[in-house]
mmCIF file of C-alpha atoms and ligand atoms in Angstrom:
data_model
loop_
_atom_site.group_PDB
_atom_site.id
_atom_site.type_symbol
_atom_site.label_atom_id
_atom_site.label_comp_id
_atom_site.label_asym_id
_atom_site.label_seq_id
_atom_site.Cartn_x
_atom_site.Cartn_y
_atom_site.Cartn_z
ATOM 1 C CA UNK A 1 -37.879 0.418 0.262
ATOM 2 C CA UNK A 2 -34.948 -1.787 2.037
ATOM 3 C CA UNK A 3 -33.164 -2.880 -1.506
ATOM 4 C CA UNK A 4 -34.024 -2.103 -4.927
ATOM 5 C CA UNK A 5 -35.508 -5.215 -6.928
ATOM 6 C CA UNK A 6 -33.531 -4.967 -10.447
ATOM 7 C CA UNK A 7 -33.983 -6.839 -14.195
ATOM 8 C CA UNK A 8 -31.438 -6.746 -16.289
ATOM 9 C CA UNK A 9 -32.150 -7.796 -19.851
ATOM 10 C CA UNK A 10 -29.106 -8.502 -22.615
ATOM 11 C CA UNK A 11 -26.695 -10.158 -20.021
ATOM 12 C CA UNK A 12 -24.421 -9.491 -22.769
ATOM 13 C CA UNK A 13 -20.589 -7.784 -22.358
ATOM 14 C CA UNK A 14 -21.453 -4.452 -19.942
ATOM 15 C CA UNK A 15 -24.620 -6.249 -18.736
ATOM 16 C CA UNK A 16 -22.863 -8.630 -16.744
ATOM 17 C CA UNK A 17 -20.266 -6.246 -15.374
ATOM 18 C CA UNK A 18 -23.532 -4.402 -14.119
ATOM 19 C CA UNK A 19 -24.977 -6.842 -12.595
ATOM 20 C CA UNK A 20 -21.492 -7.826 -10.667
ATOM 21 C CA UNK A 21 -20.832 -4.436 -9.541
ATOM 22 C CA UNK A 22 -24.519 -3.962 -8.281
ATOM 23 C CA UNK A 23 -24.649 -7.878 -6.704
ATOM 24 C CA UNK A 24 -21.230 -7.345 -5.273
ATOM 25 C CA UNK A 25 -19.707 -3.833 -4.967
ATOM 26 C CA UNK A 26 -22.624 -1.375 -4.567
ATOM 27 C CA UNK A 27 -24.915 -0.957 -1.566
ATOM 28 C CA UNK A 28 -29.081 -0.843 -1.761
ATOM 29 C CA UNK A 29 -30.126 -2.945 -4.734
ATOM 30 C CA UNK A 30 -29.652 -6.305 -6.178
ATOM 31 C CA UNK A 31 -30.478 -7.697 -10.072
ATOM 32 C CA UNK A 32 -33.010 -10.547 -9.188
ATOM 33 C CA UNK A 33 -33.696 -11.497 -12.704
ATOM 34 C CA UNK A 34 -32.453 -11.353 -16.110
ATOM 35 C CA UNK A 35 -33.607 -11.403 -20.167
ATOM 36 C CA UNK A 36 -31.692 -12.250 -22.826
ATOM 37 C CA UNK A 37 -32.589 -13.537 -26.364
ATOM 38 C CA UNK A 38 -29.356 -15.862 -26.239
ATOM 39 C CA UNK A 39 -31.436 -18.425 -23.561
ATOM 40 C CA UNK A 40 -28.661 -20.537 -22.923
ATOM 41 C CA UNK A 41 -26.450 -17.954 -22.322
ATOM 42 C CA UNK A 42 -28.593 -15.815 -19.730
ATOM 43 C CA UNK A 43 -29.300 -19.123 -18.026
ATOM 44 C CA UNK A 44 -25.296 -19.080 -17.246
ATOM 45 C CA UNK A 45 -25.338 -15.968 -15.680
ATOM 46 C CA UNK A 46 -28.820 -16.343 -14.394
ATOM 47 C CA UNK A 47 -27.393 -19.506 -12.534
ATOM 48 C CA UNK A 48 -24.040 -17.913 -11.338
ATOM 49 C CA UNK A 49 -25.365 -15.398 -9.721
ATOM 50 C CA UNK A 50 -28.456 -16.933 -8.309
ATOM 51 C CA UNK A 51 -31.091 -15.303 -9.793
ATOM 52 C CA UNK A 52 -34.589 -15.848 -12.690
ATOM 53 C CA UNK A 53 -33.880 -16.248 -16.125
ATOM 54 C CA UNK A 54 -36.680 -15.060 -18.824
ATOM 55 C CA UNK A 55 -36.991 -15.365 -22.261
ATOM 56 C CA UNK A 56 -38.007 -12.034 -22.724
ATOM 57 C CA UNK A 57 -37.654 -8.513 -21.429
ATOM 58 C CA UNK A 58 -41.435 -8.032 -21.370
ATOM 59 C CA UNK A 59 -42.285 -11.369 -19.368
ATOM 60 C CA UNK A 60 -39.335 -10.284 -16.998
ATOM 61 C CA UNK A 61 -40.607 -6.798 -16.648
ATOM 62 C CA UNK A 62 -44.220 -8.278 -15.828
ATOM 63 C CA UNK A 63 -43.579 -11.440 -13.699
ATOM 64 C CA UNK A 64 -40.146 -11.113 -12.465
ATOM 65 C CA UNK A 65 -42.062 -8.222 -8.949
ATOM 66 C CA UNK A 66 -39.025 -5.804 -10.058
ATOM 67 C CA UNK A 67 -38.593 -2.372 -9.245
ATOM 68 C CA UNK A 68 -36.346 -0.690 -11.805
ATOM 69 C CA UNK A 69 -35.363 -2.380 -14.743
ATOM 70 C CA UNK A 70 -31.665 -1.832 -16.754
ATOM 71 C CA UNK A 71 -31.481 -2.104 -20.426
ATOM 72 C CA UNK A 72 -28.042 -3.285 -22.135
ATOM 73 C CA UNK A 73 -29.114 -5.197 -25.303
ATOM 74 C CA UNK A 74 -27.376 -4.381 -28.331
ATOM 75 C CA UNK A 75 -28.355 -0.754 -29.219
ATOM 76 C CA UNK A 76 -31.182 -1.542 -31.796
ATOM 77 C CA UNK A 77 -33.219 -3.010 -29.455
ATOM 78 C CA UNK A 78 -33.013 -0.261 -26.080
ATOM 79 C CA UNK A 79 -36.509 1.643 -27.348
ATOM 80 C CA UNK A 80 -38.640 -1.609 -27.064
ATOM 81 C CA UNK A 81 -37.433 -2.260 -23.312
ATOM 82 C CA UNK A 82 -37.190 1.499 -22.333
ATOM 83 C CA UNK A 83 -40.969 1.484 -23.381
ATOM 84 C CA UNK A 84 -42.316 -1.532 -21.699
ATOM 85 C CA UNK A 85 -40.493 -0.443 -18.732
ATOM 86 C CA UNK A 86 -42.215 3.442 -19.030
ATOM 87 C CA UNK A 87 -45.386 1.371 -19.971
ATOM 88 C CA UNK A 88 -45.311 -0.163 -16.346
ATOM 89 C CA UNK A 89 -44.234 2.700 -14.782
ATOM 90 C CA UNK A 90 -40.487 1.425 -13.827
ATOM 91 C CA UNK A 91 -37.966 3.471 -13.585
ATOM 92 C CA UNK A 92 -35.104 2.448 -16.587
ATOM 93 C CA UNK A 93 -31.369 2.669 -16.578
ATOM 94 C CA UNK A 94 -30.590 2.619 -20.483
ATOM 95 C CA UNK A 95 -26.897 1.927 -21.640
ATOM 96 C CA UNK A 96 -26.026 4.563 -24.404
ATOM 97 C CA UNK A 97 -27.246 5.595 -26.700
ATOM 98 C CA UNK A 98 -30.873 5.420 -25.487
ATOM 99 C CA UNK A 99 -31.849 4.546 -28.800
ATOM 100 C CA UNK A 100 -29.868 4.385 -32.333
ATOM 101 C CA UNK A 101 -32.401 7.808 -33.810
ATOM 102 C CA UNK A 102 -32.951 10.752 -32.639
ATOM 103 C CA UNK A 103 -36.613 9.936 -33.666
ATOM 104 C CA UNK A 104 -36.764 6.768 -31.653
ATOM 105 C CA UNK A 105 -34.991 8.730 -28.418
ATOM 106 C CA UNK A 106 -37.739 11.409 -29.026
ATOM 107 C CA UNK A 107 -40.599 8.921 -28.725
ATOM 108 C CA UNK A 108 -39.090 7.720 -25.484
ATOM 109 C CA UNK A 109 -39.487 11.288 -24.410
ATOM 110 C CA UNK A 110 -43.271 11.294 -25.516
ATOM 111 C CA UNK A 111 -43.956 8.320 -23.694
ATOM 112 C CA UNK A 112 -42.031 9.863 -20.614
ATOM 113 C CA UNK A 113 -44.304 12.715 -21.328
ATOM 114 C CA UNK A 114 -47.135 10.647 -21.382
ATOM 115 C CA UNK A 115 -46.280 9.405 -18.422
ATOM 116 C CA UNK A 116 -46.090 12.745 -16.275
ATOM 117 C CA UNK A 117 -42.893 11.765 -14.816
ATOM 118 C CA UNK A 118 -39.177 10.946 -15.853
ATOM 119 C CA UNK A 119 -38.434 7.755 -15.265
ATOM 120 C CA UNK A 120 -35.302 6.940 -18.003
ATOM 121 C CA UNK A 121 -31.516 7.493 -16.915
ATOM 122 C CA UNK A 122 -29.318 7.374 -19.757
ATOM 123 C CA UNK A 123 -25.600 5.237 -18.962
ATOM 124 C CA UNK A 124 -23.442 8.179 -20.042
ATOM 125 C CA UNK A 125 -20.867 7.490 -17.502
ATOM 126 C CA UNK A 126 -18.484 9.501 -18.137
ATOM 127 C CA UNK A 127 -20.059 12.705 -16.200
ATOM 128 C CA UNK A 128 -19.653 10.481 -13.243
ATOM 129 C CA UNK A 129 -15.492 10.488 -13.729
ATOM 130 C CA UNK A 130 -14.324 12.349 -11.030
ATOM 131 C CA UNK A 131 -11.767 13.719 -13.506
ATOM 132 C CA UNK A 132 -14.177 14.983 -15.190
ATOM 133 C CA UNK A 133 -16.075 16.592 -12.532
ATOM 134 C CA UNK A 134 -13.528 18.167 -11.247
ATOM 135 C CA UNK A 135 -13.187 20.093 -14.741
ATOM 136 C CA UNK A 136 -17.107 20.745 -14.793
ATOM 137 C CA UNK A 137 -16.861 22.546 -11.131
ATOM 138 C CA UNK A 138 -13.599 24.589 -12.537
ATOM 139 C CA UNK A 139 -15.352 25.896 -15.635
ATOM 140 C CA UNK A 140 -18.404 26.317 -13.607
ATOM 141 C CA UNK A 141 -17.147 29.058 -11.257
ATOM 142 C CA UNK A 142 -15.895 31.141 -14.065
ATOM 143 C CA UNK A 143 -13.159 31.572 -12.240
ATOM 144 C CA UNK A 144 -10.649 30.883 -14.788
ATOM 145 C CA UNK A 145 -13.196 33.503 -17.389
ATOM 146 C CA UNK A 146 -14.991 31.721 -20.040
ATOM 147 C CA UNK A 147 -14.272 28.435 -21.862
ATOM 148 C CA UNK A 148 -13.574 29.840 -25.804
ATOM 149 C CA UNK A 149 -11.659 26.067 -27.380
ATOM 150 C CA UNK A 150 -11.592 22.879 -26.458
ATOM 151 C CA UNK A 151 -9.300 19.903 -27.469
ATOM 152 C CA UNK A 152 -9.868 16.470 -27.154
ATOM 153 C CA UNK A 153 -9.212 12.824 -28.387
ATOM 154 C CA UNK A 154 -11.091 9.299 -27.987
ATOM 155 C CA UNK A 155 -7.767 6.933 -28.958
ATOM 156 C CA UNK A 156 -8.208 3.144 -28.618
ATOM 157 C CA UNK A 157 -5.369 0.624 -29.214
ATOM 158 C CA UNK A 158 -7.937 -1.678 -31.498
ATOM 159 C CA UNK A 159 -11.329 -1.747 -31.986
ATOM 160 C CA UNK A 160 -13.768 -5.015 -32.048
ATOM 161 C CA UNK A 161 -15.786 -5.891 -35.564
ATOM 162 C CA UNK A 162 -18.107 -4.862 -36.692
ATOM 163 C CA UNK A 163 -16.288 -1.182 -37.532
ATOM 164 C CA UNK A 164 -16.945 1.080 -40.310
ATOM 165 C CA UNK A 165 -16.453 4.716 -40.851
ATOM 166 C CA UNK A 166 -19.736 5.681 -39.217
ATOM 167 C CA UNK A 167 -18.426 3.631 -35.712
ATOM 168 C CA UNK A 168 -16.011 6.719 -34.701
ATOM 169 C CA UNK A 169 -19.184 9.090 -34.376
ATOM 170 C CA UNK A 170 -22.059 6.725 -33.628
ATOM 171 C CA UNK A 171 -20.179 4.649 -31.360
ATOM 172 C CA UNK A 172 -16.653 6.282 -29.761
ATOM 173 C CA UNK A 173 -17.291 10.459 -29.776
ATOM 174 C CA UNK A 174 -20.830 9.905 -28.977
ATOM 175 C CA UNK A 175 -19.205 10.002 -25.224
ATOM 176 C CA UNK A 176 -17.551 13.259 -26.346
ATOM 177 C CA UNK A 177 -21.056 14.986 -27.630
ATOM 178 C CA UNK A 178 -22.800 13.834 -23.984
ATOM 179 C CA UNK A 179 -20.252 15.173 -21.935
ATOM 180 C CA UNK A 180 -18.865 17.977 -23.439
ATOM 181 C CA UNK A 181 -22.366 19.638 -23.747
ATOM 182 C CA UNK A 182 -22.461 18.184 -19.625
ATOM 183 C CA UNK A 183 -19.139 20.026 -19.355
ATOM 184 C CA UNK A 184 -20.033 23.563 -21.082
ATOM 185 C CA UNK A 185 -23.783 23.858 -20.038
ATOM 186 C CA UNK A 186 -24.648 24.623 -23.778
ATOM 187 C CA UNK A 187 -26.296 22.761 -26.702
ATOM 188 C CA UNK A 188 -24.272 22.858 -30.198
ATOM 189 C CA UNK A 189 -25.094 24.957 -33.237
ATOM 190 C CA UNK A 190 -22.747 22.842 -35.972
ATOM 191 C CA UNK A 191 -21.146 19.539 -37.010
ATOM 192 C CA UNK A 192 -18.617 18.682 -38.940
ATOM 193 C CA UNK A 193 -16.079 15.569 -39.568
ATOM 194 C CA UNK A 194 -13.065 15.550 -41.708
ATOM 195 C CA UNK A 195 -10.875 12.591 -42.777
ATOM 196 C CA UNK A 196 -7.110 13.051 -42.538
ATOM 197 C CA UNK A 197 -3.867 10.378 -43.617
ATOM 198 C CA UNK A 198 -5.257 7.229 -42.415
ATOM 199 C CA UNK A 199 -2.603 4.556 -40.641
ATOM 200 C CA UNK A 200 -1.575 1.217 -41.789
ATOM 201 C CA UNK A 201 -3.055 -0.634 -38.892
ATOM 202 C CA UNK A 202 -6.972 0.712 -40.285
ATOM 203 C CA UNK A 203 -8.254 -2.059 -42.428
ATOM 204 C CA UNK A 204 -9.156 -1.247 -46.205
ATOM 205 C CA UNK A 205 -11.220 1.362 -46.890
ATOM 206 C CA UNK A 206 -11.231 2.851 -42.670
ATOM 207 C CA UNK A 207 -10.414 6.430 -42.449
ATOM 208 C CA UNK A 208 -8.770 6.854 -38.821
ATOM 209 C CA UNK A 209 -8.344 9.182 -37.531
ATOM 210 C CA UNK A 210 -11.479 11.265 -38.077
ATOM 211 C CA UNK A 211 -11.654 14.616 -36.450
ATOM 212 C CA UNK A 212 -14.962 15.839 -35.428
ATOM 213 C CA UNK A 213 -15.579 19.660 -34.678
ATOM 214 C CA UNK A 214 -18.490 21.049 -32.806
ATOM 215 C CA UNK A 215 -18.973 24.852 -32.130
ATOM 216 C CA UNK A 216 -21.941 25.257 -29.549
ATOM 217 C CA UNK A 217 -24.405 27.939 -29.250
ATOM 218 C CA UNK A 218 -22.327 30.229 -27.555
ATOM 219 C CA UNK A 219 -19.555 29.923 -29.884
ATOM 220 C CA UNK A 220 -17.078 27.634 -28.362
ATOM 221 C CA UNK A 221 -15.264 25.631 -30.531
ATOM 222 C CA UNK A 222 -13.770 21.710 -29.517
ATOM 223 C CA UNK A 223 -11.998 19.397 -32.068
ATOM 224 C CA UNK A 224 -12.311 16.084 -31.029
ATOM 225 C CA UNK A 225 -9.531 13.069 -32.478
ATOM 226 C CA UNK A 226 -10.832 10.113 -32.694
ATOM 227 C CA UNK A 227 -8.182 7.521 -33.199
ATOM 228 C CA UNK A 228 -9.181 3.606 -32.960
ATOM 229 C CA UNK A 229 -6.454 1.391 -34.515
ATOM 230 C CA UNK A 230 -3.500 3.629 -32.714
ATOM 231 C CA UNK A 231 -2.197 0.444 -31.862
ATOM 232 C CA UNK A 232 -1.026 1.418 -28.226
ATOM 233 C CA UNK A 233 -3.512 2.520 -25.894
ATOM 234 C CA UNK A 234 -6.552 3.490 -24.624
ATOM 235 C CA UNK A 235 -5.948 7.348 -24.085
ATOM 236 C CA UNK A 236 -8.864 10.218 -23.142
ATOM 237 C CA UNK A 237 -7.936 13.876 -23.509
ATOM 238 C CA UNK A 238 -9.068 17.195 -22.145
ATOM 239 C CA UNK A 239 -8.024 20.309 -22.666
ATOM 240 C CA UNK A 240 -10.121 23.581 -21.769
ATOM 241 C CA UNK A 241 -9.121 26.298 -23.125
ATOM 242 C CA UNK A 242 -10.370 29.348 -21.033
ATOM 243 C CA UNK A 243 -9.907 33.093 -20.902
ATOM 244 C CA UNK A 244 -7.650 32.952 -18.349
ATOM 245 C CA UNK A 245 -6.143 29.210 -17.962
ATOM 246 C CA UNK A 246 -5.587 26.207 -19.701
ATOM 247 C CA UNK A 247 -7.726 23.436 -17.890
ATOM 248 C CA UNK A 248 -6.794 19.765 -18.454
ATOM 249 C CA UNK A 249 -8.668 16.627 -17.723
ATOM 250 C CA UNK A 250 -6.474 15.118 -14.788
ATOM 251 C CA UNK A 251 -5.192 11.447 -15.682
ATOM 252 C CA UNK A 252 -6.258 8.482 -13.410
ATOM 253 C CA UNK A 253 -3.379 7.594 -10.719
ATOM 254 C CA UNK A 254 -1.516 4.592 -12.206
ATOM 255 C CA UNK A 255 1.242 3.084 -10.860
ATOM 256 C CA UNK A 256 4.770 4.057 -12.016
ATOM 257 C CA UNK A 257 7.078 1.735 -13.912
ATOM 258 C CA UNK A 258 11.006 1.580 -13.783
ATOM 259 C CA UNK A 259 11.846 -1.034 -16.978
ATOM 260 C CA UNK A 260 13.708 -1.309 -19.912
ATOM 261 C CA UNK A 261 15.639 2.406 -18.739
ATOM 262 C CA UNK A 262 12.368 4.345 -18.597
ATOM 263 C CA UNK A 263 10.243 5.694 -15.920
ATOM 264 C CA UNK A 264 6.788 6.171 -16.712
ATOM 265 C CA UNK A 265 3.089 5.276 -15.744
ATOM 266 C CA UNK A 266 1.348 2.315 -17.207
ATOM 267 C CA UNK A 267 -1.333 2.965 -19.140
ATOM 268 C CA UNK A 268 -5.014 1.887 -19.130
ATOM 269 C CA UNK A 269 -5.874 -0.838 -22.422
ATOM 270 C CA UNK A 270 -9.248 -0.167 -22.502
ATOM 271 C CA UNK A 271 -12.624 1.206 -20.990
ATOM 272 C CA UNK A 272 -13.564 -1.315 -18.593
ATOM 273 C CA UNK A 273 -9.836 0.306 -16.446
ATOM 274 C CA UNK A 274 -10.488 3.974 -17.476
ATOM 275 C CA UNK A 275 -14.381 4.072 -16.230
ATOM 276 C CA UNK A 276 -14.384 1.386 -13.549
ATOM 277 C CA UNK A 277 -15.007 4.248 -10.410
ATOM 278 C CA UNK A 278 -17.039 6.107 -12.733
ATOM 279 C CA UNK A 279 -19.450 3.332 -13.351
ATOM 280 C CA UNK A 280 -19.401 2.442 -9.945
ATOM 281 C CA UNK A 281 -20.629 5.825 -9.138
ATOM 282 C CA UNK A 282 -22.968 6.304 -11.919
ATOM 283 C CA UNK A 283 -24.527 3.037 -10.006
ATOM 284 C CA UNK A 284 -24.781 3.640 -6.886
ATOM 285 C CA UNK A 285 -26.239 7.620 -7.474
ATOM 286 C CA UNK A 286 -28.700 5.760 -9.668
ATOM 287 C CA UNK A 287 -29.315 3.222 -7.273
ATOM 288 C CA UNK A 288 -29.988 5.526 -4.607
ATOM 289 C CA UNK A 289 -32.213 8.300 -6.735
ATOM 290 C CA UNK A 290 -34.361 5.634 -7.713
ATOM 291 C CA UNK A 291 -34.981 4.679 -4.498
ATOM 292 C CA UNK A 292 -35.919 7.935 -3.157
ATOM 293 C CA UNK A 293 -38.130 8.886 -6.446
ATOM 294 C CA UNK A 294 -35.817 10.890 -8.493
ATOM 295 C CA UNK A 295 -33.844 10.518 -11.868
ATOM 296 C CA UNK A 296 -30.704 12.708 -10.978
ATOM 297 C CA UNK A 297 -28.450 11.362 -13.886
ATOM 298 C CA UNK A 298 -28.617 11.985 -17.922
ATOM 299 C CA UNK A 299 -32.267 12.142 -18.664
ATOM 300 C CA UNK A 300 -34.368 10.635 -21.930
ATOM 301 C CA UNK A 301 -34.230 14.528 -22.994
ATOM 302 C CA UNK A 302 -29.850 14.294 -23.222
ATOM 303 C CA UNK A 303 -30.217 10.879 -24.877
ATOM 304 C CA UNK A 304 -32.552 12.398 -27.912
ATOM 305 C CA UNK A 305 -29.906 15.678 -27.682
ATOM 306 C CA UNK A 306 -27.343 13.416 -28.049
ATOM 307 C CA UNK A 307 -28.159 11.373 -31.070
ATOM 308 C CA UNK A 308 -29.305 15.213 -32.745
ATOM 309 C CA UNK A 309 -26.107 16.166 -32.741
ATOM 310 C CA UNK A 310 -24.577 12.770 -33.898
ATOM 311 C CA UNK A 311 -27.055 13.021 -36.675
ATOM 312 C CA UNK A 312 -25.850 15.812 -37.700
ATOM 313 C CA UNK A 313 -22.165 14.910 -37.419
ATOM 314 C CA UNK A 314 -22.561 11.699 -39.261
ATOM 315 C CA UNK A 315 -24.490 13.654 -42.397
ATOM 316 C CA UNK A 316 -21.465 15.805 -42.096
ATOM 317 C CA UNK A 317 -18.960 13.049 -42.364
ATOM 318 C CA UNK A 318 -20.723 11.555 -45.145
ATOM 319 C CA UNK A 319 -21.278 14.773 -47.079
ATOM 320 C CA UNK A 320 -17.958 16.164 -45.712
ATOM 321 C CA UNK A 321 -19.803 19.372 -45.141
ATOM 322 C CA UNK A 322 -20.675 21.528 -41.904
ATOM 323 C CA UNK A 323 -23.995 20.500 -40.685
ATOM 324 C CA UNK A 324 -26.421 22.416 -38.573
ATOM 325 C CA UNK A 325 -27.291 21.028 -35.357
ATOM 326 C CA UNK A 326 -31.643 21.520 -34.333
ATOM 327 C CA UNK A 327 -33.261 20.209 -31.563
ATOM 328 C CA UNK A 328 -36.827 20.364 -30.820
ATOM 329 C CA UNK A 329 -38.029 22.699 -28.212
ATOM 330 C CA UNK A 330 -37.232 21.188 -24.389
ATOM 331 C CA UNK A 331 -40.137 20.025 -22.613
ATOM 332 C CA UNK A 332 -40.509 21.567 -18.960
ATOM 333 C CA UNK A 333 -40.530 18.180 -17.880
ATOM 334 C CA UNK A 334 -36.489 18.292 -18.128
ATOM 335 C CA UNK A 335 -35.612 22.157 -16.915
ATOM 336 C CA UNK A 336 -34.180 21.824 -13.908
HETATM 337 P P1 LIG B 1 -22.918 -7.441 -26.231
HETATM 338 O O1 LIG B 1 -23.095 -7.783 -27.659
HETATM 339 O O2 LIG B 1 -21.818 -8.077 -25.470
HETATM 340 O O3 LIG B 1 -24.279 -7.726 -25.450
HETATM 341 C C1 LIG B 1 -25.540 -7.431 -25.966
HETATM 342 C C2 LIG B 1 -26.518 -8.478 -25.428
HETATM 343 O O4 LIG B 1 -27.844 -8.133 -25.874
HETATM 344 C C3 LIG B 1 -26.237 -9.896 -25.954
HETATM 345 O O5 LIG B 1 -26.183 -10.801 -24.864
HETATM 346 C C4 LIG B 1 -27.425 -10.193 -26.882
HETATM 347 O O6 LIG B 1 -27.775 -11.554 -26.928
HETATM 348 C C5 LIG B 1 -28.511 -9.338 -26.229
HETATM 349 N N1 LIG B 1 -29.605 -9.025 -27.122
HETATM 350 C C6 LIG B 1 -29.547 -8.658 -28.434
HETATM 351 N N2 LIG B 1 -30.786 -8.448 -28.911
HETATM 352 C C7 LIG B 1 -31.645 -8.670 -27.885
HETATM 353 C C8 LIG B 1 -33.069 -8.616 -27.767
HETATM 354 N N3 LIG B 1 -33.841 -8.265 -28.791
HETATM 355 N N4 LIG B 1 -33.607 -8.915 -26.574
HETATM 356 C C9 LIG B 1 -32.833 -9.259 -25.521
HETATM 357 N N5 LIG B 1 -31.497 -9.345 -25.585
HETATM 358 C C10 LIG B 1 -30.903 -9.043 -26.753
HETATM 359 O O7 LIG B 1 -22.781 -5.851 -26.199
HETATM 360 P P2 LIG B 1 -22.225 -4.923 -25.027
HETATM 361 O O8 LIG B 1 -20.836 -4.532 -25.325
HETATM 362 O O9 LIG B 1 -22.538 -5.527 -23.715
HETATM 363 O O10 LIG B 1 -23.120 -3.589 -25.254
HETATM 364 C C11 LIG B 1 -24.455 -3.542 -24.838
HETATM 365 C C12 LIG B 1 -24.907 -2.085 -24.820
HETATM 366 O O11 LIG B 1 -24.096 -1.347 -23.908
HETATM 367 C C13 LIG B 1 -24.796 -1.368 -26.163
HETATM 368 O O12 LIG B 1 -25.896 -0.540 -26.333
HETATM 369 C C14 LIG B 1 -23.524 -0.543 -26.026
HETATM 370 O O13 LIG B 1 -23.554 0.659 -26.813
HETATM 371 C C15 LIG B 1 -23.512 -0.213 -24.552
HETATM 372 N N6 LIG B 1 -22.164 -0.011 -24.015
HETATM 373 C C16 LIG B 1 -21.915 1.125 -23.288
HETATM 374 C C17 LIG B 1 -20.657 1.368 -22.820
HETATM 375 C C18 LIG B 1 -20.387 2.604 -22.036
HETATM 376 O O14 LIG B 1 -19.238 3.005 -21.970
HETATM 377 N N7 LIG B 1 -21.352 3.219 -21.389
HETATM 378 C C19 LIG B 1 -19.534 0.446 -23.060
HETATM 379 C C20 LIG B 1 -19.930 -0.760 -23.769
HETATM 380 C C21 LIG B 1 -21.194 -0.948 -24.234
#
């Protein structure tokens, strides 16, 4: 196959960075159509970057002669175009979470199942941060002995309505639960979120921060901060706590400031700065394992894993108890 024929559908926010970095950044593929419910709006981007506009996902998936299709609607509706792309036997690039249940994730797997083949990639991007590789091949060796706490913290300057106090897990640590389990090589055994002092800046009834704390199977235990109205910055945080060494997720280069008497490094506002290389990579891997047969990236099976263990942390927020965390037996489909 020369390029990779691509339909997007919800040209929304991410969806139209996607299909900018794949039309003009990434190499083997190209989105030749697009879906969006919002007509007028897909139309736009359909026309600015020279490609079909459909009214639907299904029609596109049908008529559009695409290859692969990529799914970034608003979360609710990522199960009915994951499964009409599985039902024509396309592979899928899903932005997270692959669906808002961990019932609705586990009958994507089914239908993978079904399907004798994996064709779903899930767009947890974050394992494609080359900080964050960098940490997985550390703890991998051993070298520094075995990884016993972890520390980490989601902080965003402000975050976009709507918000509640489900948002932090469901939403913002979600990213932590993917990658940390990425990171360790282990599932989690228990849940739990706890409220603290909330700030001023959190509207009326908001508890941030909320600290979430996992311990996995083996025992390890992570705290993770989440911290959305800090009113500064977008900051991610690391910390590995091994046997022998303390292992820290390394900062993206910025460039250094001399103003107002202080020398420091600017600081990223949001996402869209923090991930850029890492969804450019995510991209072009997926781009190129699709071609050659192959989903290399998070699979359907992480996506259900995922939203277990949010599950359970959100029941543990709202009963402010410790929550076990059970997944179904894996399928051998996904053992690598
Ligand atoms: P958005 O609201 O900007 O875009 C969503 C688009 O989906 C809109 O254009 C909307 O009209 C369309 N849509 C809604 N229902 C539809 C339907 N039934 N059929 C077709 N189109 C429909 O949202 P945004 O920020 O672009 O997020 C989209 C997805 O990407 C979400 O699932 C979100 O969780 C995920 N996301 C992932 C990020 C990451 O870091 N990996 C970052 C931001 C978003």
């Amino acid at each position: 196959m020369s390029e990779l024929k691509i339909g997007l559908v919800g040209t929304g926010a991410i969806g139209r960075t996607h299909i900018e970095r794949i039309n003009n950044k990434l190499a083997g593929a190209k989105v030749i159509a697009c879906a969006d419910v919002n007509a007028d709006f897909c139309k736009k981007v359909a026309d600015q970057y020279g490609i079909a506009a459909y009214a639907t996902g299904e029609e596109m998936i049908e008529k559009a002669g695409v290859d692969a299709v990529i799914v970034t609607t608003s979360d609710a509706y990522h199960e009915q175009y994951v499964m009409a792309a599985i039902q024509a036997g396309k592979y899928v690039f899903c932005e997270k979470p692959l669906a808002p249940s961990a019932e609705a994730c586990k009958r994507i797997v089914e239908a993978e199942l079904a399907a004798g083949k994996q064709l779903v990639q899930v767009g947890f991007m974050r394992r494609y941060d080359p900080g964050y590789r960098q940490l997985k091949e550390a703890i991998q060796t051993r070298k520094y002995g075995e990884p016993l706490l972890l520390h980490c913290a989601h902080r965003n300057a402000s975050v976009t309505e709507p918000w509640d106090n489900a948002s932090a897990v469901e939403n913002s640590m979600v990213h932590e639960i993917d990658v940390l389990r990425w990171l360790l090589g282990e599932d989690y055994a228990t849940a739990e979120v706890r409220y603290g002092k909330s700030t001023r800046k959190a509207k009326e009834g908001l508890h941030d921060p909320q600290i979430m704390i996992l311990t996995t199977k083996s025992g390890v235990r992570i705290d993770v901060e989440s911290f959305v109205c800090n009113g500064q910055c977008y900051d991610i945080r690391c910390e590995v706590v091994c046997e022998d060494a303390i292992l820290n997720l390394p900062k993206p280069a910025t460039i250094e400031v001399l103003a107002d008497t202080v020398r420091g490094n600017a600081v990223d506002a949001d996402w869209t700065t923090r991930f850029v290389e890492a969804y450019n990579v995510e991209f072009q891997e997926w781009i190129n394992a699709t071609k050659a047969g192959r989903v290399d990236g998070p699979s359907a099976w992480d996506g259900y894993a995922c939203q277990v263990a949010a599950a359970a942390a959100s029941k543990a927020r709202e009963t402010q108890t410790i929550q076990p965390v059970t997944y179904d037996e894996m399928p051998a489909l996904y053992k690598k």
